[in-house]
Coordinates of C-alpha atoms in Angstrom, one line a residue:
X1 CA 10.8 55.7 4.4
X2 CA 7.5 53.8 5.2
X3 CA 8.2 51.3 2.5
X4 CA 11.6 50.5 3.9
X5 CA 10.2 50.3 7.5
X6 CA 7.3 48.2 6.3
X7 CA 9.8 45.7 4.4
X8 CA 12.0 45.4 7.5
X9 CA 8.9 44.2 9.5
X10 CA 8.5 41.5 6.8
X11 CA 10.8 39.2 7.9
X12 CA 10.6 35.2 7.2
X13 CA 9.1 34.4 10.5
X14 CA 6.5 37.2 10.4
X15 CA 5.7 36.2 6.7
X16 CA 5.3 32.5 7.7
X17 CA 2.8 33.1 10.5
X18 CA 1.0 35.7 8.5
X19 CA 0.6 33.2 5.6
X20 CA -0.7 30.6 7.7
X21 CA -3.2 33.0 9.5
X22 CA -4.5 34.4 6.0
X23 CA -4.6 31.2 4.0
X24 CA -4.7 28.3 6.6
X25 CA -2.7 26.2 4.2
X26 CA 0.7 24.4 4.7
X27 CA 0.9 21.0 3.0
X28 CA 1.7 20.9 -0.6
X29 CA 3.2 24.5 -0.6
X30 CA 6.3 25.6 -2.2
X31 CA 8.3 28.7 -1.8
X32 CA 7.4 30.1 -5.1
X33 CA 3.6 30.0 -4.0
X34 CA 4.3 32.1 -1.0
X35 CA 6.3 34.6 -3.1
X36 CA 3.2 35.1 -5.5
X37 CA 0.8 35.1 -2.5
X38 CA 2.7 37.8 -0.6
X39 CA 3.1 39.8 -3.9
X40 CA -0.7 39.8 -4.6
X41 CA -1.8 40.5 -1.0
X42 CA 0.6 43.0 0.0
X43 CA 2.6 44.0 -3.0
X44 CA 6.0 42.4 -1.5
X45 CA 8.3 41.1 -3.8
X46 CA 10.2 38.2 -2.0
X47 CA 13.4 36.6 -3.2
X48 CA 13.4 32.5 -3.4
X49 CA 15.7 32.5 -0.1
X50 CA 13.1 34.5 1.9
X51 CA 10.1 32.6 0.6
X52 CA 11.8 29.3 1.6
X53 CA 12.6 30.4 5.0
X54 CA 9.0 31.7 5.5
X55 CA 7.8 28.2 4.4
X56 CA 10.0 26.7 7.1
X57 CA 8.9 29.0 10.0
X58 CA 5.2 28.4 8.7
X59 CA 5.8 24.6 9.1
X60 CA 7.1 25.2 12.3
X61 CA 4.1 27.5 13.5
X62 CA 1.7 24.8 12.4
X63 CA 3.6 21.4 13.6
X64 CA 6.1 22.8 16.0
X65 CA 9.8 22.1 16.1
X66 CA 11.4 18.6 16.1
X67 CA 12.3 19.0 19.9
X68 CA 8.9 20.0 20.9
X69 CA 7.6 16.9 18.9
X70 CA 9.8 14.6 21.1
X71 CA 8.6 16.6 24.3
X72 CA 5.1 16.2 23.6
X73 CA 5.1 12.6 22.2
X74 CA 3.9 10.8 25.8
X75 CA 1.0 13.3 26.0
X76 CA 0.2 12.7 22.3
X77 CA 0.1 9.0 22.9
X78 CA -2.0 9.1 26.0
X79 CA -4.6 11.7 24.1
X80 CA -4.8 8.9 21.3
X81 CA -5.6 6.1 23.8
X82 CA -8.3 8.5 25.3
X83 CA -10.1 8.9 22.1
X84 CA -9.7 5.2 21.0
X85 CA -9.9 2.9 24.1
X86 CA -8.1 -0.5 23.4
X87 CA -5.4 1.3 21.4
X88 CA -1.9 -0.2 22.0
X89 CA 1.0 2.2 22.6
X90 CA 4.4 1.8 23.9
X91 CA 7.3 4.4 24.4
X92 CA 10.8 3.6 25.4
X93 CA 13.5 6.0 26.0
X94 CA 17.3 5.4 27.2
X95 CA 19.0 6.2 30.6
X96 CA 19.0 10.0 29.5
X97 CA 15.2 10.1 28.6
X98 CA 16.3 10.2 25.0
X99 CA 13.7 8.8 22.6
X100 CA 14.4 5.2 21.2
X101 CA 11.3 3.2 20.2
X102 CA 7.7 3.9 19.7
X103 CA 4.8 1.6 18.9
X104 CA 1.2 2.3 17.9
X105 CA -1.7 -0.2 17.1
X106 CA -4.9 1.4 16.9
X107 CA -8.2 -0.3 18.3
X108 CA -10.0 -0.2 15.3
X109 CA -7.0 -2.1 13.3
X110 CA -6.3 -4.8 16.0
X111 CA -10.4 -5.7 16.0
X112 CA -10.7 -5.7 12.4
X113 CA -7.6 -8.0 11.8
X114 CA -9.5 -11.0 13.2
X115 CA -11.3 -11.2 9.8
X116 CA -8.4 -11.2 7.7
X117 CA -6.2 -13.9 6.2
X118 CA -3.5 -14.6 8.7
X119 CA -0.6 -13.0 6.7
X120 CA 1.4 -10.0 7.8
X121 CA 3.8 -8.2 5.7
X122 CA 6.6 -6.1 7.3
X123 CA 8.7 -3.5 6.2
X124 CA 10.8 -0.1 7.2
X125 CA 11.2 3.1 5.8
X126 CA 13.7 5.8 6.3
X127 CA 12.5 9.1 7.7
X128 CA 13.8 12.6 6.5
X129 CA 13.4 14.6 9.5
X130 CA 16.3 16.5 11.5
X131 CA 16.9 13.3 13.7
X132 CA 15.9 10.8 11.0
X133 CA 14.7 7.5 12.0
X134 CA 12.9 4.3 10.5
X135 CA 9.3 3.9 10.5
X136 CA 8.3 0.3 10.7
X137 CA 5.0 -1.0 9.4
X138 CA 3.0 -4.1 9.8
X139 CA 0.0 -4.7 7.3
X140 CA -2.4 -7.1 6.2
X141 CA -4.8 -7.6 3.3
X142 CA -8.7 -7.3 3.4
X143 CA -11.3 -9.2 1.2
X144 CA -11.1 -6.7 -1.5
X145 CA -7.3 -7.1 -1.9
X146 CA -6.8 -3.7 -0.2
X147 CA -4.0 -2.9 2.2
X148 CA -5.0 -3.1 5.9
X149 CA -2.6 -1.2 8.4
X150 CA -2.3 -3.3 11.7
X151 CA 0.6 -1.3 13.4
X152 CA 3.5 1.1 13.0
X153 CA 6.1 2.3 15.0
X154 CA 9.4 4.7 15.0
X155 CA 12.7 3.3 15.8
X156 CA 16.3 4.4 15.4
X157 CA 17.3 1.9 12.7
X158 CA 16.5 -1.4 11.2
X159 CA 18.4 -3.5 13.7
X160 CA 18.0 -6.9 15.4
X161 CA 17.0 -4.9 18.7
X162 CA 14.4 -2.7 17.1
X163 CA 12.9 -5.3 15.0
X164 CA 12.8 -7.7 18.0
X165 CA 11.1 -4.9 20.4
X166 CA 8.7 -4.2 17.4
X167 CA 7.9 -8.0 17.0
X168 CA 7.4 -8.2 20.9
X169 CA 4.7 -5.3 20.8
X170 CA 3.4 -6.7 17.7
X171 CA 2.4 -10.3 18.9
X172 CA -0.1 -8.6 21.6
X173 CA -2.4 -7.2 18.5
X174 CA -3.3 -10.9 17.5
X175 CA -4.0 -14.5 18.6
X176 CA -1.1 -17.1 18.4
X177 CA -2.9 -19.2 15.6
X178 CA -0.7 -20.2 12.6
X179 CA 0.5 -17.1 11.3
X180 CA 2.6 -16.1 8.2
X181 CA 5.1 -13.2 7.9
X182 CA 6.3 -12.0 4.6
X183 CA 9.3 -9.2 4.4
X184 CA 12.6 -8.7 2.3
X185 CA 15.6 -10.6 2.9
X186 CA 16.9 -8.5 6.0
X187 CA 18.7 -10.4 8.3
X188 CA 17.5 -8.3 11.2
X189 CA 14.1 -9.2 10.4
X190 CA 15.1 -12.9 10.3
X191 CA 16.8 -12.9 13.5
X192 CA 13.8 -11.1 15.2
X193 CA 11.3 -13.6 13.8
X194 CA 13.6 -16.4 15.1
X195 CA 14.1 -14.9 18.5
X196 CA 10.6 -13.5 19.5
X197 CA 8.1 -15.1 17.0
X198 CA 9.4 -18.8 16.4
X199 CA 6.1 -20.2 15.9
X200 CA 5.3 -18.2 12.7
X201 CA 6.1 -19.1 9.3
X202 CA 8.2 -16.6 7.5
X203 CA 8.4 -15.9 3.8
X204 CA 10.3 -13.6 1.5
X205 CA 9.4 -10.9 -1.0
X206 CA 10.0 -12.3 -4.5
X207 CA 10.3 -8.8 -5.8
X208 CA 13.2 -8.2 -3.7
X209 CA 14.6 -11.5 -4.6
X210 CA 14.3 -10.9 -8.2
X211 CA 16.1 -7.6 -7.9
X212 CA 19.0 -9.2 -6.2
X213 CA 19.3 -11.8 -9.1
X214 CA 19.4 -9.1 -11.7
X215 CA 22.0 -6.9 -9.8
X216 CA 24.2 -10.0 -9.4
X217 CA 23.7 -12.3 -12.3
X218 CA 22.2 -10.0 -14.8
X219 CA 20.0 -12.6 -17.2
X220 CA 17.0 -10.7 -17.6
X221 CA 15.9 -12.8 -20.4
X222 CA 15.8 -15.7 -17.9
X223 CA 13.5 -14.0 -15.6
X224 CA 10.5 -15.6 -16.9
X225 CA 11.7 -19.0 -15.8
X226 CA 12.5 -17.5 -12.1
X227 CA 9.2 -16.1 -11.7
X228 CA 7.8 -19.4 -13.2
X229 CA 9.5 -21.4 -10.4
X230 CA 8.3 -18.9 -7.7
X231 CA 4.8 -18.7 -8.8
X232 CA 4.2 -22.5 -9.9
X233 CA 1.2 -24.0 -8.1
X234 CA 2.4 -27.6 -8.6
X235 CA 5.7 -29.3 -8.2
X236 CA 5.8 -30.5 -11.8
X237 CA 5.7 -27.1 -13.0
X238 CA 8.3 -26.1 -10.6
X239 CA 10.7 -28.9 -11.5
X240 CA 10.1 -28.1 -15.2
X241 CA 11.3 -24.4 -14.6
X242 CA 14.2 -25.1 -12.4
X243 CA 15.5 -27.8 -14.7
X244 CA 15.4 -25.1 -17.7
X245 CA 17.1 -22.7 -15.4
X246 CA 19.9 -25.2 -14.5
X247 CA 20.5 -25.9 -18.2
X248 CA 20.5 -22.1 -19.1
X249 CA 22.4 -20.8 -15.9
X250 CA 23.5 -23.2 -13.6
X251 CA 24.9 -20.4 -11.1
X252 CA 21.8 -18.8 -10.9
X253 CA 19.8 -21.9 -10.3
X254 CA 22.3 -22.7 -7.5
X255 CA 21.6 -19.3 -6.0
X256 CA 18.0 -19.7 -6.0
X257 CA 18.3 -23.1 -4.2
X258 CA 20.6 -21.8 -1.6
X259 CA 18.0 -19.0 -0.9
X260 CA 15.8 -21.9 0.4
X261 CA 12.9 -22.4 -1.7
X262 CA 10.6 -22.8 1.3
X263 CA 10.8 -19.1 1.7
X264 CA 10.2 -18.0 -2.0
X265 CA 8.5 -20.7 -3.9
X266 CA 4.8 -20.8 -3.6
X267 CA 4.8 -25.0 -4.0
X268 CA 7.2 -25.4 -1.2
X269 CA 5.7 -23.0 1.2
X270 CA 4.8 -24.7 4.5
X271 CA 1.9 -22.1 5.5
X272 CA -1.0 -20.5 4.0
X273 CA 0.4 -17.6 2.0
X274 CA -2.7 -17.0 -0.3
X275 CA -1.9 -14.5 -3.1
X276 CA 0.7 -12.5 -1.1
X277 CA 4.0 -13.0 -3.0
X278 CA 5.5 -9.6 -2.4
X279 CA 5.7 -7.0 0.3
X280 CA 4.2 -4.4 -2.0
X281 CA 1.2 -3.6 0.5
X282 CA 3.7 -2.5 3.0
X283 CA 5.4 -0.7 0.3
X284 CA 2.2 1.1 -0.5
X285 CA 1.9 2.5 3.1
X286 CA 5.6 3.8 2.7
X287 CA 4.4 5.8 -0.5
X288 CA 1.3 7.0 0.9
X289 CA 3.0 8.8 3.9
X290 CA 5.8 10.0 1.8
X291 CA 5.2 13.7 2.4
X292 CA 4.9 13.1 6.0
X293 CA 8.4 11.5 6.4
X294 CA 10.0 14.8 7.4
X295 CA 7.4 16.0 10.0
X296 CA 8.0 15.9 13.8
X297 CA 7.0 12.6 15.3
X298 CA 3.4 13.5 16.8
X299 CA 2.6 15.3 13.4
X300 CA 3.8 12.1 11.3
X301 CA 1.5 9.7 13.8
X302 CA -1.4 12.3 13.3
X303 CA -0.9 12.1 9.6
X304 CA -1.1 8.3 9.6
X305 CA -4.2 8.2 12.1
X306 CA -6.0 10.8 9.6
X307 CA -5.2 8.7 6.6
X308 CA -6.5 5.4 8.2
X309 CA -9.5 7.3 9.5
X310 CA -10.3 8.2 5.9
X311 CA -9.6 4.7 4.6
X312 CA -11.7 3.1 7.1
X313 CA -14.7 5.4 6.6
X314 CA -14.7 5.1 2.8
X315 CA -14.2 1.0 2.7
X316 CA -17.0 0.7 5.5
X317 CA -19.3 2.7 3.4
X318 CA -18.3 0.8 0.2
X319 CA -18.9 -2.7 2.2
X320 CA -22.2 -1.6 3.2
X321 CA -23.4 -0.7 -0.4
X322 CA -22.3 -4.2 -1.9
X323 CA -25.2 -6.1 -3.4
X324 CA -23.1 -9.4 -4.0
X325 CA -22.0 -11.9 -1.2
X326 CA -18.4 -11.1 -1.7
X327 CA -16.2 -8.0 -2.4
X328 CA -15.7 -6.6 -5.9
X329 CA -12.3 -7.8 -6.5
X330 CA -13.3 -11.6 -5.5
X331 CA -16.6 -11.3 -7.7
X332 CA -14.5 -10.1 -10.7
X333 CA -12.2 -13.0 -10.5
X334 CA -15.0 -15.5 -10.1
X335 CA -16.6 -13.9 -13.2
X336 CA -13.6 -14.3 -15.5
X337 CA -13.2 -18.0 -14.1
X338 CA -16.8 -19.0 -14.5
X339 CA -16.5 -17.7 -18.1
X340 CA -13.7 -20.0 -19.0
X341 CA -15.3 -22.8 -16.9
X342 CA -18.3 -23.0 -19.3
X343 CA -16.0 -24.4 -21.9
X344 CA -14.7 -27.2 -19.9
X345 CA -15.7 -30.9 -19.9
X346 CA -16.8 -32.4 -16.5
X347 CA -17.2 -36.0 -15.9
X348 CA -18.3 -37.1 -12.4
X349 CA -16.1 -39.8 -10.7
X350 CA -18.3 -40.2 -7.5
X351 CA -20.1 -37.9 -5.1
X352 CA -17.5 -35.4 -4.5
X353 CA -14.8 -35.9 -7.1
X354 CA -14.8 -34.9 -10.6
X355 CA -12.7 -35.2 -13.8
X356 CA -12.3 -31.7 -15.5
X357 CA -10.9 -31.5 -19.2
X358 CA -9.9 -28.4 -21.0
X359 CA -8.1 -29.0 -24.1
X360 CA -4.8 -31.2 -23.5
X361 CA -5.0 -30.3 -19.8
X362 CA -6.8 -32.8 -17.2
X363 CA -7.4 -32.2 -13.4
X364 CA -9.0 -34.1 -11.0
X365 CA -11.2 -32.0 -8.3
X366 CA -12.1 -33.2 -4.9
X367 CA -14.7 -31.1 -3.3
X368 CA -14.7 -32.8 -0.2
X369 CA -10.9 -32.4 0.5
X370 CA -10.9 -29.0 -1.1
X371 CA -8.2 -29.8 -3.5
X372 CA -7.7 -29.3 -7.1
X373 CA -4.7 -30.8 -9.3
X374 CA -3.9 -27.5 -10.6
X375 CA -3.0 -26.2 -7.0
X376 CA -4.7 -22.8 -7.2
X377 CA -7.8 -23.8 -5.1
X378 CA -5.5 -25.0 -2.3
X379 CA -3.3 -21.7 -2.4
X380 CA -6.0 -19.0 -2.9
X381 CA -8.8 -20.8 -0.8
X382 CA -10.9 -19.5 -3.9
X383 CA -12.4 -21.7 -6.5
X384 CA -10.4 -22.1 -9.5
X385 CA -11.7 -22.8 -13.1
X386 CA -11.7 -26.4 -12.9
X387 CA -13.6 -26.2 -9.3
X388 CA -16.2 -23.9 -10.8
X389 CA -16.9 -26.3 -13.5
X390 CA -17.2 -29.1 -11.1
X391 CA -19.6 -27.0 -8.8
X392 CA -21.8 -26.0 -11.9
X393 CA -21.8 -29.8 -13.0
X394 CA -22.9 -30.9 -9.4
X395 CA -25.5 -27.8 -8.8
X396 CA -23.5 -26.7 -5.7
X397 CA -23.4 -22.8 -5.0
X398 CA -19.9 -21.5 -5.0
X399 CA -20.2 -19.9 -1.6
X400 CA -19.6 -23.4 0.2
X401 CA -16.2 -23.6 -1.3
X402 CA -14.9 -20.0 -0.9
X403 CA -13.0 -19.0 2.1
X404 CA -15.2 -16.8 4.6
X405 CA -12.6 -13.9 4.8
X406 CA -13.5 -13.0 1.1
X407 CA -17.2 -12.3 1.9
X408 CA -19.0 -9.2 2.4
X409 CA -19.7 -9.6 6.0
X410 CA -16.0 -9.8 6.7
X411 CA -15.3 -7.1 4.9
X412 CA -17.7 -4.6 6.6
X413 CA -16.6 -6.1 10.1
X414 CA -12.8 -5.5 9.0
X415 CA -13.7 -1.7 9.0
X416 CA -16.8 -1.7 11.3
X417 CA -15.0 0.3 14.1
X418 CA -14.3 4.0 13.6
X419 CA -11.1 5.9 14.5
X420 CA -11.4 9.0 16.5
X421 CA -9.1 12.0 16.5
X422 CA -6.9 12.3 19.7
X423 CA -8.3 14.3 22.5
X424 CA -7.4 18.0 23.0
X425 CA -6.6 17.8 26.7
X426 CA -4.5 15.3 28.3
X427 CA -6.2 14.4 31.5
X428 CA -3.4 12.2 32.7
X429 CA -0.6 14.4 32.2
X430 CA 2.8 13.5 34.4
X431 CA 5.1 16.5 35.0
X432 CA 8.1 14.0 35.8
X433 CA 7.6 12.3 32.0
X434 CA 10.2 13.4 29.7
X435 CA 11.1 12.5 26.1
X436 CA 14.3 13.9 24.6
X437 CA 15.3 13.9 21.0
X438 CA 18.1 11.3 20.3
X439 CA 21.5 12.2 19.5
X440 CA 21.7 13.2 15.8
X441 CA 23.6 11.4 13.5
X442 CA 24.1 13.7 10.6
X443 CA 26.7 12.7 8.1
X444 CA 28.2 14.9 5.4
X445 CA 26.3 16.4 2.5
X446 CA 22.6 17.2 2.1
X447 CA 20.0 14.7 3.4
X448 CA 18.4 12.5 0.7
X449 CA 14.7 12.7 0.5
X450 CA 14.2 9.6 -1.5
X451 CA 16.1 6.5 -2.3
X452 CA 17.9 5.3 -5.5
X453 CA 15.5 3.4 -7.5
X454 CA 16.4 0.0 -9.1
X455 CA 16.0 -0.3 -12.9
X456 CA 12.9 -2.4 -12.5
X457 CA 11.2 0.4 -10.7
X458 CA 12.2 2.9 -13.5
X459 CA 11.3 0.6 -16.4
X460 CA 7.9 0.0 -14.8
X461 CA 7.3 3.8 -14.4
X462 CA 8.6 4.7 -17.6
X463 CA 5.9 2.2 -19.3
X464 CA 3.3 4.2 -17.4
X465 CA 4.4 7.8 -17.8
X466 CA 6.4 7.4 -20.9
X467 CA 9.5 8.6 -19.4
X468 CA 12.2 7.8 -17.2
X469 CA 12.8 9.2 -13.6
X470 CA 16.7 9.1 -13.7
X471 CA 18.6 12.1 -15.5
X472 CA 20.2 11.1 -18.6
X473 CA 23.4 12.5 -19.7
X474 CA 23.1 15.0 -22.6
X475 CA 24.3 13.7 -25.8
X476 CA 26.5 16.1 -28.0
X477 CA 26.3 15.8 -31.8
X478 CA 28.3 17.5 -34.6
X479 CA 27.0 20.5 -36.3
X480 CA 28.2 19.3 -39.8
X481 CA 27.4 15.7 -39.9
X482 CA 24.8 15.6 -37.2
X483 CA 26.4 12.3 -35.6
X484 CA 27.3 12.2 -32.0
X485 CA 30.5 11.4 -30.3
X486 CA 32.5 14.2 -31.6
X487 CA 32.1 18.2 -32.3
X488 CA 34.7 19.4 -34.3
X489 CA 37.0 18.8 -36.5
X490 CA 34.6 16.6 -38.2
X491 CA 36.4 13.3 -39.2
X492 CA 34.1 13.0 -42.3
X493 CA 35.3 16.3 -43.7
X494 CA 38.8 15.5 -42.8
X495 CA 39.1 12.6 -44.7
X496 CA 37.7 14.2 -47.7
X497 CA 39.8 17.4 -47.8
X498 CA 43.2 17.7 -46.8
X499 CA 43.4 21.3 -46.9
X500 CA 40.6 21.5 -44.5
X501 CA 42.7 19.0 -42.1
X502 CA 45.8 20.9 -42.5
X503 CA 43.6 24.3 -41.7
X504 CA 41.9 22.7 -38.5
X505 CA 45.1 21.3 -37.4
X506 CA 46.8 24.9 -37.4
X507 CA 43.9 26.2 -35.8
X508 CA 43.9 23.8 -32.9
X509 CA 47.6 24.2 -32.4
X510 CA 47.4 27.9 -32.5
X511 CA 44.5 27.8 -29.9
X512 CA 46.8 25.6 -27.6
X513 CA 49.7 28.0 -27.9
X514 CA 47.4 31.1 -27.2
X515 CA 45.9 29.3 -24.1
X516 CA 49.7 28.3 -22.9
X517 CA 50.7 32.0 -23.2
X518 CA 47.6 33.3 -21.4
X519 CA 48.3 31.1 -18.6
X520 CA 52.1 32.0 -18.6
X521 CA 51.0 35.8 -18.9
X522 CA 48.5 35.8 -15.8
X523 CA 50.9 33.4 -14.0
X524 CA 54.0 35.7 -14.6
X525 CA 51.6 38.6 -13.4
X526 CA 50.9 37.1 -10.5
X527 CA 54.6 36.6 -9.8
X528 CA 55.7 40.0 -10.8
X529 CA 58.1 41.4 -8.0
X530 CA 57.2 45.1 -8.7
X531 CA 55.0 47.2 -6.4
X532 CA 51.0 47.5 -7.1
X533 CA 51.5 50.9 -8.6
X534 CA 54.1 49.4 -11.3
X535 CA 51.7 46.8 -12.0
X536 CA 48.8 49.3 -12.8
X537 CA 50.9 51.3 -14.8
X538 CA 52.3 48.6 -16.8
X539 CA 48.3 47.1 -17.5
X540 CA 47.2 50.8 -18.4
X541 CA 50.1 51.3 -21.0
X542 CA 48.9 47.9 -22.4
X543 CA 45.4 48.4 -22.6
X544 CA 45.9 51.9 -24.5
X545 CA 48.6 50.3 -27.1
X546 CA 47.8 48.5 -30.3
X547 CA 50.2 45.7 -29.5
X548 CA 49.6 42.2 -30.3
X549 CA 49.0 39.5 -27.5
X550 CA 52.4 37.9 -28.4
X551 CA 54.2 41.3 -28.2
X552 CA 52.5 41.8 -24.8
X553 CA 53.7 39.0 -23.6
X554 CA 57.3 39.1 -24.6
X555 CA 57.3 42.7 -23.4
X556 CA 56.1 41.6 -19.9
X557 CA 58.3 38.9 -19.6
X558 CA 61.2 40.9 -20.6
X559 CA 60.3 43.1 -17.6

C-alpha cells in the first residue's frame, strides 16, 4: 500500500521539479534519460508519456510558461540595459497590449561594428514555440572571417511592415556611411530597404539564387557557368561565362539577366561587398540557436546573450594572443598567395606600376591607384598574388596595401567591450506596463521543428557525414532472383516453367476467392437479422465443427 501511495505522489509535475532540483540539468535532456534517472535514484519505472510530461514541467519550472515570458519581457529588456549601458532595445505592442515586435542591439555589438567591413547580412528564421513568430538577425564579418552578430529581434512574420520596423531600429546602430546589405530574394526585405534605407546598396545571396535556378530549370551540369559569372572578378570573364550559358541554355541566361546582375554579380556590383557572396553568416546564427527556438521570448534572448558573451570573450583572448599584424585567416591567405607570387615575373613600368606575368596570364598592377587587372585586389581589399609579386619586387611591406579592417588591432577592438548578464532586480519596474502574448495562429497538424531541406543542402551534408538526411523508401526485392521491382510470382521462373506458372495462377486466384468469401461472410454476419443469442449460438456451432470454410459460408448464407 505504501508503494501505491508513493507512486501516486510521483506525478509528472512533481517528477519534473524533483529532477531539476537533484540534477540541475534541463538542456539536451530527453524523456528516456529522465526515466533512467528516476529508476536509478528512486526505483520508479516511468512510462515514456510520464517522462515526456515530466520533462515539459521541468522546462516550465526553469524557464516559465510562454505567457509568463511575454509578461516578463519588458522587465527583462530593462534589466539588460541596466547591466549593459548603451544597449538599444525596443518593444512594440498593439492596442490590446499584445506583443508585436521586439528589437535588441547590445552595446558591445554596436561599439565593435565600427571596426568591421561595411556589409550587413540579414535573414529570418521561424520560431517553434507555442505562439510561433520569426527571429530576425543582422550580422557582419570580423577580420578573421567570423560571424559578428550586430542586432536581432522577434516579429510575428517576415512582412513589409516587420522588416521596415526592424530596419528603422537597425539604422540607429551605425553611422550613415556607404553600406551594403546582403539578403535572400524576399520581396519584403527589398521593399523595406527601398522605403527605410534607400541610401544602402543591396545585394542578393548567390546560394538562394542557385537554389531557385536548380528548382526552376534544373541544369546541374551548367552550374559551373552560373557560378563563374557570379564570382567573376573581370568583365571579360563574366562575358565569357554568360556567352557559354546563352549558347547552352538561353532561358536560364535570360532568367539570370532578368534577376539584375547588379544584385548577384561581383563584377557589376556597385558597392564594396568584399568576399561576402552569400547569407551564410546569418544562417550560421540561425543554426547556433536552433535548440532555443522553442523557448519563451526572455529565455531565447538570454540564450543569445550568453552565446554572444562566450564568443566575445574567446575571440578577445585569441586576438590578444596574436603575434602577427593580421588575423589568422588573413595570414593564411597571404602565405598561400606569397608562395605562388615567388614564381611570377615582374617588370617595372614606372614608380608605382608593374607588369606581372604568370604563364600565359599578364596583368598590370598600379599600387598608387590600388588596382590590379585581375580584379581581386579591388574587391577583397587584400593583395592578390600579382600585387604581392609587385610589392616584393619594389621592396614595399604588404601592410601598406592591406585594408585596416583585417589588422590585429581592429580584431581586438571589435571584441574589446564585454557583455554582462542582465541584472537580477528591475529598479525601474512599471506596474502599468503590460505585454500580453499574441493571438495564436496554430494550424492543423503537428508543428514542424525543422524546415524542408533542398537537394543541395542534403548533398553537401551527405558528403560530410556519408549519409543522407532524408528517409529513403524501402526497396523490396524477390527472394528467388534477388531483383527489385517484384516479390512473387517471380517472372524468371514463370517464363521457364509453365507448370509453375499454372500453379501460381491457381494459388493467386484461390487467394482472391477466399478473400472475397471472407469479406462476404463477415459482411453477412454484420447484416444478420437474428438476435445476439442466435449469432453466438451459430458461431459456437461453427467453431466446434469440422466444416470447411466454403461449407460454413454456404451454411451461413442459407440461414
